[in-house]
CSV table of C-alpha atoms in Angstrom, one decimal:
chain,number,residue,atom,x,y,z
A,330,MET,CA,65.2,9.9,-65.4
A,331,ALA,CA,67.3,13.1,-65.1
A,332,GLU,CA,69.3,11.6,-62.2
A,333,GLU,CA,70.0,8.4,-64.1
A,334,GLU,CA,71.1,10.4,-67.2
A,335,ILE,CA,73.5,12.6,-65.1
A,336,LEU,CA,75.1,9.8,-63.0
A,337,GLY,CA,75.3,7.4,-66.0
A,338,TYR,CA,77.0,10.1,-68.2
A,339,LEU,CA,79.6,10.8,-65.5
A,340,GLN,CA,80.4,7.1,-65.2
A,341,ASN,CA,82.0,7.2,-68.6
A,342,HIS,CA,82.8,11.0,-68.9
A,343,GLU,CA,84.8,13.4,-66.9
A,344,GLU,CA,82.5,16.3,-67.0
A,345,ILE,CA,79.1,17.7,-68.1
A,346,CYS,CA,80.4,21.0,-69.5
A,347,ASP,CA,77.0,22.7,-69.8
A,348,SER,CA,73.8,21.6,-68.1
A,349,GLY,CA,71.7,23.5,-70.7
A,350,GLN,CA,73.2,21.8,-73.7
A,351,PHE,CA,73.0,18.5,-71.8
A,352,ALA,CA,69.3,18.9,-71.2
A,353,ALA,CA,68.6,20.0,-74.8
A,354,ALA,CA,70.5,17.0,-76.2
A,355,ARG,CA,68.4,14.6,-74.1
A,356,GLY,CA,65.0,16.3,-74.4
A,357,ILE,CA,64.8,17.0,-70.7
A,358,ASP,CA,63.6,20.2,-69.2
A,359,HIS,CA,66.5,22.2,-67.9
A,360,ASN,CA,64.8,23.1,-64.6
A,361,GLU,CA,64.5,19.4,-63.9
A,362,ILE,CA,68.2,18.9,-64.5
A,363,VAL,CA,69.0,21.9,-62.2
A,364,ASN,CA,66.9,20.4,-59.4
A,365,VAL,CA,68.6,17.0,-59.6
A,366,VAL,CA,72.1,18.6,-59.8
A,367,LYS,CA,71.3,20.6,-56.6
A,368,SER,CA,70.1,17.4,-54.8
A,369,LEU,CA,73.2,15.4,-55.9
A,370,PHE,CA,75.5,18.2,-54.9
A,371,GLY,CA,73.9,18.3,-51.4
A,372,PHE,CA,74.9,14.7,-50.9
A,373,ARG,CA,78.3,15.3,-52.5
A,374,PHE,CA,77.6,12.9,-55.4
A,375,VAL,CA,78.8,15.7,-57.7
A,376,ASP,CA,80.7,18.9,-57.6
A,377,VAL,CA,79.4,21.9,-59.6
A,378,GLN,CA,80.4,25.2,-61.0
A,379,ASP,CA,78.0,28.0,-61.8
A,380,ILE,CA,77.6,29.1,-65.4
A,381,LYS,CA,75.9,32.4,-66.3
A,382,ARG,CA,75.1,33.7,-69.7
A,383,GLU,CA,73.4,37.0,-70.6
A,384,THR,CA,71.3,36.8,-73.7
A,385,TRP,CA,68.9,39.2,-75.4
A,386,VAL,CA,65.3,38.1,-75.7
A,387,LEU,CA,62.3,39.7,-77.4
A,388,THR,CA,59.6,41.5,-75.4
A,389,GLU,CA,56.0,40.8,-76.1
A,390,GLU,CA,55.9,43.8,-78.4
A,391,GLY,CA,59.1,42.5,-80.1
A,392,LYS,CA,57.6,39.1,-80.6
A,393,LYS,CA,54.5,40.7,-82.3
A,394,TYR,CA,56.7,42.7,-84.7
A,395,ALA,CA,58.8,39.6,-85.5
A,396,ALA,CA,55.6,37.8,-86.5
A,397,GLU,CA,53.6,40.5,-88.2
A,398,GLY,CA,56.2,43.0,-89.3
A,399,SER,CA,57.2,46.4,-88.0
A,400,PRO,CA,54.6,49.2,-87.6
A,401,GLU,CA,56.4,51.5,-90.0
A,402,VAL,CA,56.4,48.9,-92.8
A,403,ASN,CA,52.8,48.0,-92.2
A,404,LEU,CA,51.9,51.7,-92.4
A,405,PHE,CA,53.9,52.1,-95.6
A,406,LEU,CA,52.2,49.1,-97.2
A,407,ALA,CA,48.8,50.6,-96.3
A,408,VAL,CA,49.6,53.8,-98.3
A,409,PRO,CA,48.6,53.4,-102.0
A,410,ALA,CA,51.5,53.0,-104.3
A,411,GLU,CA,50.0,55.8,-106.5
A,412,GLY,CA,48.2,58.8,-105.2
A,413,SER,CA,47.5,59.5,-101.5
A,414,ILE,CA,45.2,58.7,-98.6
A,415,THR,CA,43.8,60.8,-95.8
A,416,LYS,CA,45.0,60.3,-92.3
A,417,ASP,CA,41.5,59.3,-91.1
A,418,GLU,CA,41.2,56.6,-93.8
A,419,LEU,CA,44.7,55.3,-93.1
A,420,GLN,CA,43.9,55.2,-89.4
A,421,LYS,CA,40.9,53.0,-90.0
A,422,LYS,CA,43.0,50.4,-91.9
A,423,LEU,CA,45.5,50.0,-89.0
A,424,ASP,CA,45.6,49.1,-85.3
A,425,PRO,CA,45.8,52.4,-83.3
A,426,ALA,CA,49.2,51.4,-81.8
A,427,VAL,CA,50.6,50.4,-85.2
A,428,PHE,CA,49.3,53.7,-86.7
A,429,LYS,CA,50.8,55.9,-84.0
A,430,ILE,CA,54.2,54.2,-84.0
A,431,GLY,CA,54.2,53.7,-87.8
A,432,CYS,CA,53.6,57.4,-88.5
A,433,SER,CA,56.5,58.4,-86.3
A,434,GLN,CA,59.0,55.8,-87.7
A,435,ALA,CA,57.9,56.0,-91.3
A,436,GLY,CA,58.1,59.8,-91.2
A,437,LYS,CA,61.5,59.6,-89.5
A,438,ASN,CA,62.8,57.2,-92.2
A,439,LYS,CA,61.4,59.6,-94.9
A,440,TRP,CA,59.3,56.8,-96.4
A,441,VAL,CA,56.1,58.8,-96.6
A,442,GLU,CA,54.9,62.4,-96.9
A,443,MET,CA,52.9,63.4,-93.8
A,444,GLY,CA,50.2,66.0,-94.0
A,445,LYS,CA,46.4,66.1,-94.5
A,446,GLN,CA,47.1,63.6,-97.3
A,447,ILE,CA,49.7,60.8,-96.8
A,448,SER,CA,51.6,59.6,-99.8
A,449,ARG,CA,54.7,57.4,-100.5
A,450,LYS,CA,58.1,59.1,-101.0
A,451,VAL,CA,59.8,55.8,-102.0
A,452,GLN,CA,58.3,52.8,-103.8
A,453,HIS,CA,60.0,50.0,-101.9
A,454,VAL,CA,61.3,49.5,-98.4
A,455,GLU,CA,62.9,46.6,-96.5
A,456,ASP,CA,61.7,45.5,-93.0
A,457,LYS,CA,65.1,45.7,-91.4
A,458,LEU,CA,63.5,45.8,-87.9
A,459,LYS,CA,61.8,42.5,-88.4
A,460,ASP,CA,65.0,40.9,-89.7
A,461,LEU,CA,66.9,42.1,-86.6
A,462,LEU,CA,64.2,40.7,-84.3
A,463,LEU,CA,64.2,37.3,-86.1
A,464,LYS,CA,68.0,37.1,-85.6
A,465,ILE,CA,67.6,37.8,-81.9
A,466,GLN,CA,64.9,35.1,-81.8
A,467,ASP,CA,67.3,32.6,-83.4
A,468,GLY,CA,70.1,33.4,-80.9
A,469,GLN,CA,72.3,35.2,-83.4
A,470,GLU,CA,74.6,38.1,-82.2
A,471,LEU,CA,74.0,41.6,-83.4
A,472,ASP,CA,76.3,44.7,-83.6
A,473,LYS,CA,76.1,47.2,-80.8
A,474,GLU,CA,74.3,49.8,-82.9
A,475,SER,CA,71.5,47.4,-83.7
A,476,ILE,CA,71.2,46.3,-80.1
A,477,ASN,CA,70.9,49.9,-78.9
A,478,SER,CA,68.2,50.7,-81.4
A,479,LEU,CA,66.1,47.7,-80.3
A,480,LYS,CA,66.7,48.5,-76.7
A,481,ALA,CA,65.6,52.1,-77.3
A,482,ARG,CA,62.3,50.9,-78.7
A,483,LYS,CA,61.9,48.4,-75.8
A,484,LEU,CA,61.7,45.5,-78.1
A,485,ILE,CA,64.4,43.4,-76.4
A,486,VAL,CA,65.5,42.8,-72.8
A,487,LEU,CA,68.6,41.3,-71.3
A,488,GLN,CA,68.0,37.9,-69.7
A,489,THR,CA,70.4,36.0,-67.5
A,490,TRP,CA,70.6,32.3,-68.0
A,491,LYS,CA,72.0,30.2,-65.2
A,492,GLY,CA,73.3,26.6,-65.4
A,493,TYR,CA,76.0,24.4,-64.2
A,494,SER,CA,79.1,22.4,-65.2
A,495,VAL,CA,79.1,19.1,-63.3
A,496,ARG,CA,81.9,16.7,-62.2
A,497,LYS,CA,82.0,13.6,-60.0
A,498,GLY,CA,82.0,14.4,-56.3
A,499,PRO,CA,83.7,12.5,-53.4
A,500,ASN,CA,80.5,10.4,-52.8
A,501,TYR,CA,79.9,9.6,-56.5
A,502,ALA,CA,78.2,6.3,-57.4
A,503,PRO,CA,76.5,5.3,-60.6
A,504,LYS,CA,73.3,4.9,-58.7
A,505,ARG,CA,72.1,6.7,-55.6
A,506,LYS,CA,70.7,4.6,-52.8
A,507,LYS,CA,68.2,6.3,-50.7
A,508,PRO,CA,69.4,6.0,-47.1
A,509,ALA,CA,67.0,4.3,-44.7
A,510,THR,CA,65.8,6.2,-41.7
A,511,ASP,CA,64.3,3.2,-39.8
A,512,LEU,CA,65.0,-0.5,-39.4
A,513,THR,CA,61.7,-2.1,-39.9
A,514,ARG,CA,60.3,-5.6,-39.2
A,515,GLU,CA,60.1,-6.2,-42.9
A,516,ASN,CA,63.8,-5.5,-43.3
A,517,LEU,CA,64.6,-8.1,-40.7
A,518,GLN,CA,62.2,-10.7,-42.2
A,519,ARG,CA,63.6,-10.2,-45.8
A,520,GLY,CA,67.2,-10.1,-44.6
A,521,ASP,CA,67.9,-7.0,-46.7
A,522,TRP,CA,68.9,-5.0,-43.6
A,523,LYS,CA,72.5,-6.1,-44.2
A,524,GLU,CA,72.6,-4.1,-47.5
A,525,LEU,CA,70.8,-1.0,-46.2
A,526,GLU,CA,72.6,2.3,-45.8
A,527,PHE,CA,71.2,4.2,-42.9
A,528,LYS,CA,70.9,7.9,-42.7
A,529,GLU,CA,73.2,9.4,-40.1
A,530,TYR,CA,71.5,11.1,-37.1
A,531,ASN,CA,72.3,14.7,-36.4
A,532,LEU,CA,72.1,14.8,-32.7
A,533,ASN,CA,73.0,18.5,-32.7
A,534,ALA,CA,70.0,19.5,-34.9
A,535,LYS,CA,67.4,21.6,-33.2
A,536,GLY,CA,63.8,20.5,-33.4
A,537,PRO,CA,61.0,22.7,-34.7
A,538,PRO,CA,60.0,25.4,-32.2
A,539,PRO,CA,56.8,24.3,-30.4
A,540,GLU,CA,53.6,26.2,-31.5
A,541,CYS,CA,52.1,27.9,-28.5
A,542,GLY,CA,49.9,30.9,-27.7
A,543,HIS,CA,51.3,34.4,-27.4
A,544,LEU,CA,50.0,37.3,-25.4
A,545,HIS,CA,48.9,40.5,-27.3
A,546,PRO,CA,50.6,43.7,-26.1
A,547,LEU,CA,47.3,45.0,-24.9
A,548,ASN,CA,46.8,41.9,-22.7
A,549,LYS,CA,50.3,42.3,-21.3
A,550,VAL,CA,49.7,45.9,-20.3
A,551,LYS,CA,46.2,45.0,-19.0
A,552,ASP,CA,47.6,42.2,-16.8
A,553,ARG,CA,50.1,44.7,-15.2
A,554,LEU,CA,47.4,47.3,-14.7
A,555,LYS,CA,45.2,44.6,-13.0
A,556,ASP,CA,48.1,43.8,-10.7
A,557,ILE,CA,48.4,47.5,-9.7
A,558,PHE,CA,44.6,47.7,-9.0
A,559,ARG,CA,44.8,44.6,-6.9
A,560,GLN,CA,47.7,46.0,-4.9
A,561,LEU,CA,45.5,48.9,-4.1
A,562,ASN,CA,42.7,46.5,-2.9
A,563,PHE,CA,40.4,47.1,-5.9
A,564,GLU,CA,37.9,44.5,-6.9
A,565,GLU,CA,37.3,43.7,-10.6
A,566,MET,CA,33.9,44.3,-11.9
A,567,PRO,CA,32.2,41.9,-14.4
A,568,THR,CA,32.4,43.5,-17.8
A,569,ASN,CA,31.0,40.9,-20.1
A,570,ARG,CA,27.9,43.0,-20.9
A,571,TYR,CA,28.7,44.7,-24.2
A,572,VAL,CA,25.1,45.5,-25.0
A,573,GLU,CA,23.6,48.0,-22.7
A,574,SER,CA,20.4,50.0,-22.4
A,575,SER,CA,20.5,53.7,-22.8
A,576,PHE,CA,19.1,53.9,-19.2
A,577,TRP,CA,22.3,52.3,-17.6
A,578,ASN,CA,24.6,53.9,-20.2
A,579,PHE,CA,23.2,57.5,-20.0
A,580,ASP,CA,20.1,58.1,-17.9
A,581,ALA,CA,21.3,56.6,-14.6
A,582,LEU,CA,24.5,58.7,-15.0
A,583,PHE,CA,22.3,61.9,-15.1
A,584,GLN,CA,23.2,62.5,-18.7
A,585,PRO,CA,20.3,64.3,-20.5
A,586,GLN,CA,18.4,62.6,-23.3
A,587,GLN,CA,19.2,65.5,-25.7
A,588,HIS,CA,22.9,65.1,-25.0
A,589,PRO,CA,25.0,64.9,-28.3
A,590,ALA,CA,26.6,61.6,-27.2
A,591,ARG,CA,23.2,59.9,-27.7
A,592,ASP,CA,23.2,60.8,-31.4
A,593,SER,CA,23.6,57.8,-33.8
A,594,HIS,CA,26.7,59.5,-35.2
A,595,ASP,CA,28.3,59.0,-31.8
A,596,THR,CA,26.7,55.8,-30.6
A,597,PHE,CA,26.0,52.4,-32.1
A,598,PHE,CA,22.3,51.6,-31.5
A,599,LEU,CA,21.0,48.0,-32.0
A,600,GLN,CA,18.3,47.1,-34.4
A,601,VAL,CA,17.7,43.6,-32.9
A,602,PRO,CA,16.8,43.7,-30.1
A,603,SER,CA,16.2,47.4,-30.3
A,604,THR,CA,14.9,47.9,-26.8
A,605,THR,CA,14.9,46.4,-23.3
A,606,SER,CA,12.1,45.9,-20.8
A,607,GLN,CA,14.2,44.8,-17.9
A,608,LEU,CA,14.7,47.9,-15.8
A,609,PRO,CA,14.1,48.4,-12.0
A,610,GLU,CA,10.9,50.4,-12.1
A,611,ASP,CA,11.2,52.1,-8.7
A,612,TYR,CA,14.7,53.3,-9.6
A,613,VAL,CA,13.6,54.4,-13.1
A,614,LYS,CA,10.9,56.6,-11.5
A,615,LEU,CA,13.5,58.4,-9.3
A,616,VAL,CA,15.8,58.9,-12.3
A,617,LYS,CA,13.0,60.3,-14.3
A,618,GLU,CA,12.1,62.8,-11.5
A,619,VAL,CA,15.7,64.0,-11.0
A,620,HIS,CA,16.0,64.6,-14.8
A,621,GLU,CA,12.8,66.5,-15.1
A,622,SER,CA,12.6,68.5,-11.9
A,623,GLY,CA,15.9,67.9,-10.0
A,624,GLY,CA,16.3,67.2,-6.3
A,625,TYR,CA,19.1,66.8,-3.8
A,626,GLY,CA,20.0,70.4,-4.3
A,627,SER,CA,19.7,70.2,-8.1
A,628,ARG,CA,17.2,71.9,-10.5
A,629,GLY,CA,17.4,69.0,-13.0
A,630,TYR,CA,17.3,69.6,-16.7
A,631,ASN,CA,13.6,70.7,-16.9
A,632,TYR,CA,12.5,68.6,-19.9
A,633,ASP,CA,10.1,65.8,-20.6
A,634,TRP,CA,12.0,62.6,-19.9
A,635,LYS,CA,11.0,59.8,-22.3
A,636,ARG,CA,10.9,56.1,-21.3
A,637,GLU,CA,11.3,55.0,-24.9
A,638,GLU,CA,14.7,56.7,-25.1
A,639,ALA,CA,15.9,55.0,-22.0
A,640,ASN,CA,14.8,51.6,-23.3
A,641,LYS,CA,17.0,51.8,-26.5
A,642,ASN,CA,19.7,49.2,-26.7
A,643,LEU,CA,23.2,50.1,-27.7
A,644,LEU,CA,26.9,49.0,-27.6
A,645,ARG,CA,28.2,50.5,-24.4
A,646,THR,CA,30.1,53.7,-24.9
A,647,HIS,CA,32.0,53.5,-21.6
A,648,THR,CA,32.5,50.9,-18.9
A,649,THR,CA,30.9,53.5,-16.5
A,650,ALA,CA,27.6,51.7,-17.4
A,651,ILE,CA,29.0,48.7,-15.5
A,652,SER,CA,30.0,50.9,-12.6
A,653,THR,CA,26.5,52.3,-12.4
A,654,ARG,CA,25.0,48.8,-12.1
A,655,MET,CA,27.6,47.9,-9.4
A,656,LEU,CA,26.9,51.0,-7.4
A,657,TYR,CA,23.1,50.5,-7.7
A,658,ALA,CA,23.5,47.0,-6.4
A,659,LEU,CA,25.8,48.2,-3.5
A,660,ALA,CA,23.2,50.9,-2.6
A,661,GLN,CA,20.4,48.3,-2.5
A,662,GLN,CA,22.5,46.1,-0.3
A,663,ALA,CA,23.2,49.1,2.1
A,664,LYS,CA,19.5,49.4,2.7
A,665,LEU,CA,19.5,45.9,4.3
A,666,GLU,CA,22.9,45.7,5.8
A,667,PRO,CA,25.5,48.1,7.2
A,668,PHE,CA,27.2,50.1,4.4
A,669,ILE,CA,30.6,48.5,3.3
A,670,PRO,CA,33.0,50.8,1.4
A,671,LYS,CA,34.1,49.4,-2.0
A,672,ARG,CA,36.8,49.8,-4.5
A,673,TYR,CA,36.0,48.6,-8.1
A,674,PHE,CA,37.9,48.6,-11.3
A,675,SER,CA,37.3,47.4,-14.9
A,676,ILE,CA,39.4,47.1,-18.1
A,677,ASP,CA,37.4,46.1,-21.2
A,678,ARG,CA,36.1,47.2,-24.6
A,679,VAL,CA,33.8,50.1,-25.4
A,680,PHE,CA,32.3,51.2,-28.7
A,681,ARG,CA,31.9,54.7,-30.2
A,682,ASN,CA,31.0,55.7,-33.7
A,683,GLU,CA,34.4,57.3,-34.4
A,684,ALA,CA,36.0,58.1,-37.7
A,685,VAL,CA,38.9,55.6,-38.0
A,686,ASP,CA,42.4,57.1,-38.3
A,687,ARG,CA,45.9,56.5,-36.9
A,688,THR,CA,44.8,57.4,-33.3
A,689,HIS,CA,41.1,56.4,-33.3
A,690,LEU,CA,39.1,53.2,-33.7
A,691,ALA,CA,35.4,52.6,-33.3
A,692,GLU,CA,36.3,50.0,-30.7
A,693,PHE,CA,38.8,50.4,-27.9
A,694,HIS,CA,39.5,49.6,-24.3
A,695,GLN,CA,38.7,51.7,-21.2
A,696,ILE,CA,40.4,51.5,-17.8
A,697,GLU,CA,38.2,52.7,-15.0
A,698,GLY,CA,38.7,52.9,-11.2
A,699,VAL,CA,35.8,53.7,-8.7
A,700,VAL,CA,36.0,54.2,-4.9
A,701,CYS,CA,32.8,54.4,-2.9
A,702,ASP,CA,33.1,55.5,0.8
A,703,ARG,CA,31.8,57.9,3.4
A,704,GLY,CA,33.2,61.4,3.5
A,705,LEU,CA,35.2,61.3,0.3
A,706,THR,CA,36.4,64.6,-1.1
A,707,LEU,CA,38.4,66.0,-4.0
A,708,SER,CA,41.6,65.7,-2.0
A,709,HIS,CA,41.0,61.9,-1.6
A,710,LEU,CA,40.6,61.7,-5.4
A,711,ILE,CA,43.9,63.5,-6.1
A,712,GLY,CA,45.6,61.3,-3.5
A,713,VAL,CA,44.3,58.0,-5.1
A,714,LEU,CA,45.3,59.3,-8.6
A,715,GLU,CA,48.8,60.2,-7.5
A,716,ASP,CA,49.2,56.7,-5.9
A,717,PHE,CA,47.8,54.9,-8.9
A,718,PHE,CA,49.7,56.8,-11.6
A,719,SER,CA,53.0,56.7,-9.7
A,720,ARG,CA,52.8,52.9,-10.0
A,721,LEU,CA,52.6,53.4,-13.7
A,722,GLY,CA,55.8,55.4,-13.6
A,723,MET,CA,54.0,58.8,-13.9
A,724,SER,CA,55.0,60.8,-10.9
A,725,LYS,CA,54.5,64.3,-12.3
A,726,LEU,CA,50.8,65.0,-12.5
A,727,ARG,CA,48.7,68.1,-13.0
A,728,PHE,CA,44.9,68.5,-12.8
A,729,LYS,CA,42.7,70.8,-14.9
A,730,PRO,CA,39.0,71.5,-14.1
A,731,ALA,CA,36.7,70.0,-16.7
A,732,TYR,CA,33.0,69.3,-17.3
A,733,ASN,CA,31.2,65.9,-17.2
A,734,PRO,CA,27.5,65.4,-17.0
A,735,TYR,CA,27.7,62.9,-14.1
A,736,THR,CA,30.7,64.2,-12.1
A,737,GLU,CA,31.1,67.5,-10.2
A,738,PRO,CA,33.8,68.6,-9.7
A,739,SER,CA,35.6,67.0,-12.7
A,740,MET,CA,39.3,67.0,-13.6
A,741,GLU,CA,41.4,66.2,-16.6
A,742,ILE,CA,44.6,64.4,-15.7
A,743,PHE,CA,47.9,65.5,-17.3
A,744,SER,CA,51.4,63.9,-16.9
A,745,TYR,CA,54.7,65.2,-18.0
A,746,HIS,CA,56.1,63.1,-20.8
A,747,GLU,CA,59.9,63.0,-20.7
A,748,GLY,CA,60.1,61.8,-24.3
A,749,PHE,CA,57.8,64.5,-25.8
A,750,GLY,CA,59.1,67.1,-23.4
A,751,LYS,CA,55.6,68.4,-22.6
A,752,TRP,CA,52.5,67.7,-20.5
A,753,VAL,CA,50.0,65.3,-22.1
A,754,GLU,CA,46.5,64.4,-21.2
A,755,ILE,CA,46.3,60.8,-19.8
A,756,GLY,CA,42.8,60.5,-18.4
A,757,ASN,CA,39.6,62.1,-16.9
A,758,SER,CA,38.3,62.0,-13.3
A,759,GLY,CA,35.7,63.4,-10.9
A,760,MET,CA,33.2,62.9,-8.1
A,761,PHE,CA,29.9,61.4,-9.0
A,762,ARG,CA,27.1,63.9,-8.7
A,763,PRO,CA,24.3,63.6,-6.0
A,764,GLU,CA,21.8,63.5,-8.8
A,765,MET,CA,23.3,60.2,-9.8
A,766,LEU,CA,24.0,58.7,-6.3
A,767,ARG,CA,21.0,59.6,-4.2
A,768,PRO,CA,18.3,58.0,-6.5
A,769,MET,CA,20.3,54.8,-6.1
A,770,GLY,CA,19.7,54.9,-2.4
A,771,PHE,CA,23.1,56.0,-1.0
A,772,PRO,CA,23.1,58.0,2.3
A,773,ASP,CA,24.0,61.7,2.0
A,774,ASP,CA,27.5,61.2,3.5
A,775,VAL,CA,28.5,58.5,0.9
A,776,ASN,CA,30.4,59.8,-2.1
A,777,VAL,CA,32.1,58.1,-5.1
A,778,ILE,CA,35.3,59.2,-6.8
A,779,ALA,CA,36.2,57.7,-10.2
A,780,TRP,CA,38.7,58.1,-13.1
A,781,GLY,CA,39.2,56.6,-16.5
A,782,LEU,CA,41.8,56.3,-19.3
A,783,SER,CA,42.3,54.3,-22.4
A,784,LEU,CA,44.4,51.1,-22.6
A,785,GLU,CA,45.6,51.7,-26.2
A,786,ARG,CA,47.4,55.0,-25.6
A,787,PRO,CA,49.8,53.8,-22.9
A,788,THR,CA,50.4,50.6,-24.7
A,789,MET,CA,51.3,52.4,-27.9
A,790,ILE,CA,53.8,54.6,-25.9
A,791,LEU,CA,55.3,51.6,-24.2
A,792,TYR,CA,55.8,49.6,-27.4
A,793,GLY,CA,56.7,52.6,-29.7
A,794,ILE,CA,53.6,52.1,-32.0
A,795,ASP,CA,52.4,55.3,-33.7
A,796,ASN,CA,49.4,53.9,-35.6
A,797,ILE,CA,46.6,52.3,-33.5
A,798,ARG,CA,45.7,50.0,-36.5
A,799,ASP,CA,49.1,48.3,-36.1
A,800,LEU,CA,48.1,47.4,-32.5
A,801,PHE,CA,44.5,46.4,-32.7
A,802,GLY,CA,42.2,45.2,-35.5
A,803,HIS,CA,42.3,43.0,-38.6
A,804,LYS,CA,45.4,44.7,-40.1
A,805,VAL,CA,47.7,43.7,-37.2
A,806,ASP,CA,50.8,41.7,-38.2
A,807,LEU,CA,50.5,38.4,-36.3
A,808,SER,CA,54.3,38.3,-35.8
A,809,LEU,CA,53.7,41.3,-33.4
A,810,MET,CA,52.2,38.8,-30.9
A,811,LYS,CA,55.3,36.5,-31.1
A,812,LYS,CA,58.0,39.1,-30.9
A,813,ASN,CA,56.7,41.8,-28.5
A,814,PRO,CA,58.6,42.1,-25.3
A,815,LEU,CA,57.3,42.0,-21.7
A,816,CYS,CA,55.4,45.0,-20.5
A,817,LEU,CA,57.8,46.9,-18.2
A,818,ILE,CA,55.4,49.1,-16.2
A,819,GLY,CA,57.1,49.6,-12.8
A,820,ILE,CA,55.1,48.0,-9.9
A,821,GLN,CA,56.0,49.3,-6.4
């Protein structure tokens, strides 16, 4: 209807001077007129010029005063014409907002005497504020002083009205024909194809970008790290076992049952199923003995080892639980066949009951490398670490002695960060203790070296992310997946 009115009017008139007045005269919503004008202009049926008008309109508070009267007049009328009224009694007769504003304005206008008793100082007042608001509501213009007084009380706001003046465009026609996009069988049968206007094809237009999957920054860094491990002849361990028993996660690693890491404040224990019964009994017996009384040159921990603690299920706190299973299987194989040296690695999720902040999550990824061979020493560990981290672009390394329950000696790994201008910790490492390896069945001359680091920290450094929650979790902006660049870890 709006389109017919506009095109029909322009057929006999040169111009629609004001789209607002045009809409009001025909009882059409102005927004509908605006939408049609924009569409016609897009196809050059019409030419338009913008019209902008600034008008004052009432706020919600202003509308209330225009309908019910100003607070000062309502308060004045509530005061008896003769005598006085207490402030408490007057407050009960009025709305709290009306009472508060009315007292201020009526006192300022010297209409009432304010004190413990409130009385009139004049007998009659005019509600000039209401009159001014009604004039604004009717679209009348006010003097600058009146406008400023209403603005000061936040009873009016300036509103910008937008409309158009409309003239015929180069493609004007009294009626717009919708261009056909396809020649159909029905058009041919009816013969109306001769009268059809076909929409032009824009052969230069780009099609919509295809929807496809995008790799997360963590996956990009993970893939590059896997390439580095494979170059060093490492074999990836199966890491799809997120639920572990305390035995494989702690006990088999010679970590005592009273260790703080086993507390529920540090570890997520499962309620269902809460325990496991699938443990190799012969191996469990040897682990129990080395915990209680030691062996292989160790005094053990001298405590009563409890099977029920080892049976508890949990979300694994490190991927070393997987390494333990792999090493145990390798040791059992070595009893039947000649020992074969192995290099293992894993990159997967682990879970710890951490307080979440900008650098910590309760769920993160751990990178772990393990080498099992005869005659390995601390110098072999340092050599492997220097080779591995040099392929990550970290050639300046330092090592600091540290303590781990299942490695001895142990070392924290530091690298010099050119951006920070200081040495930063990047991982932990060590040689697995005999108390861990010998119960598995490894010969005395077989040793294992291992190291681990997080995946999130190097990824955040590479991509300039300073809050881990912007990288991983439910608050991540999905556009990060579409826009993040390739991982540029140097591979030699």
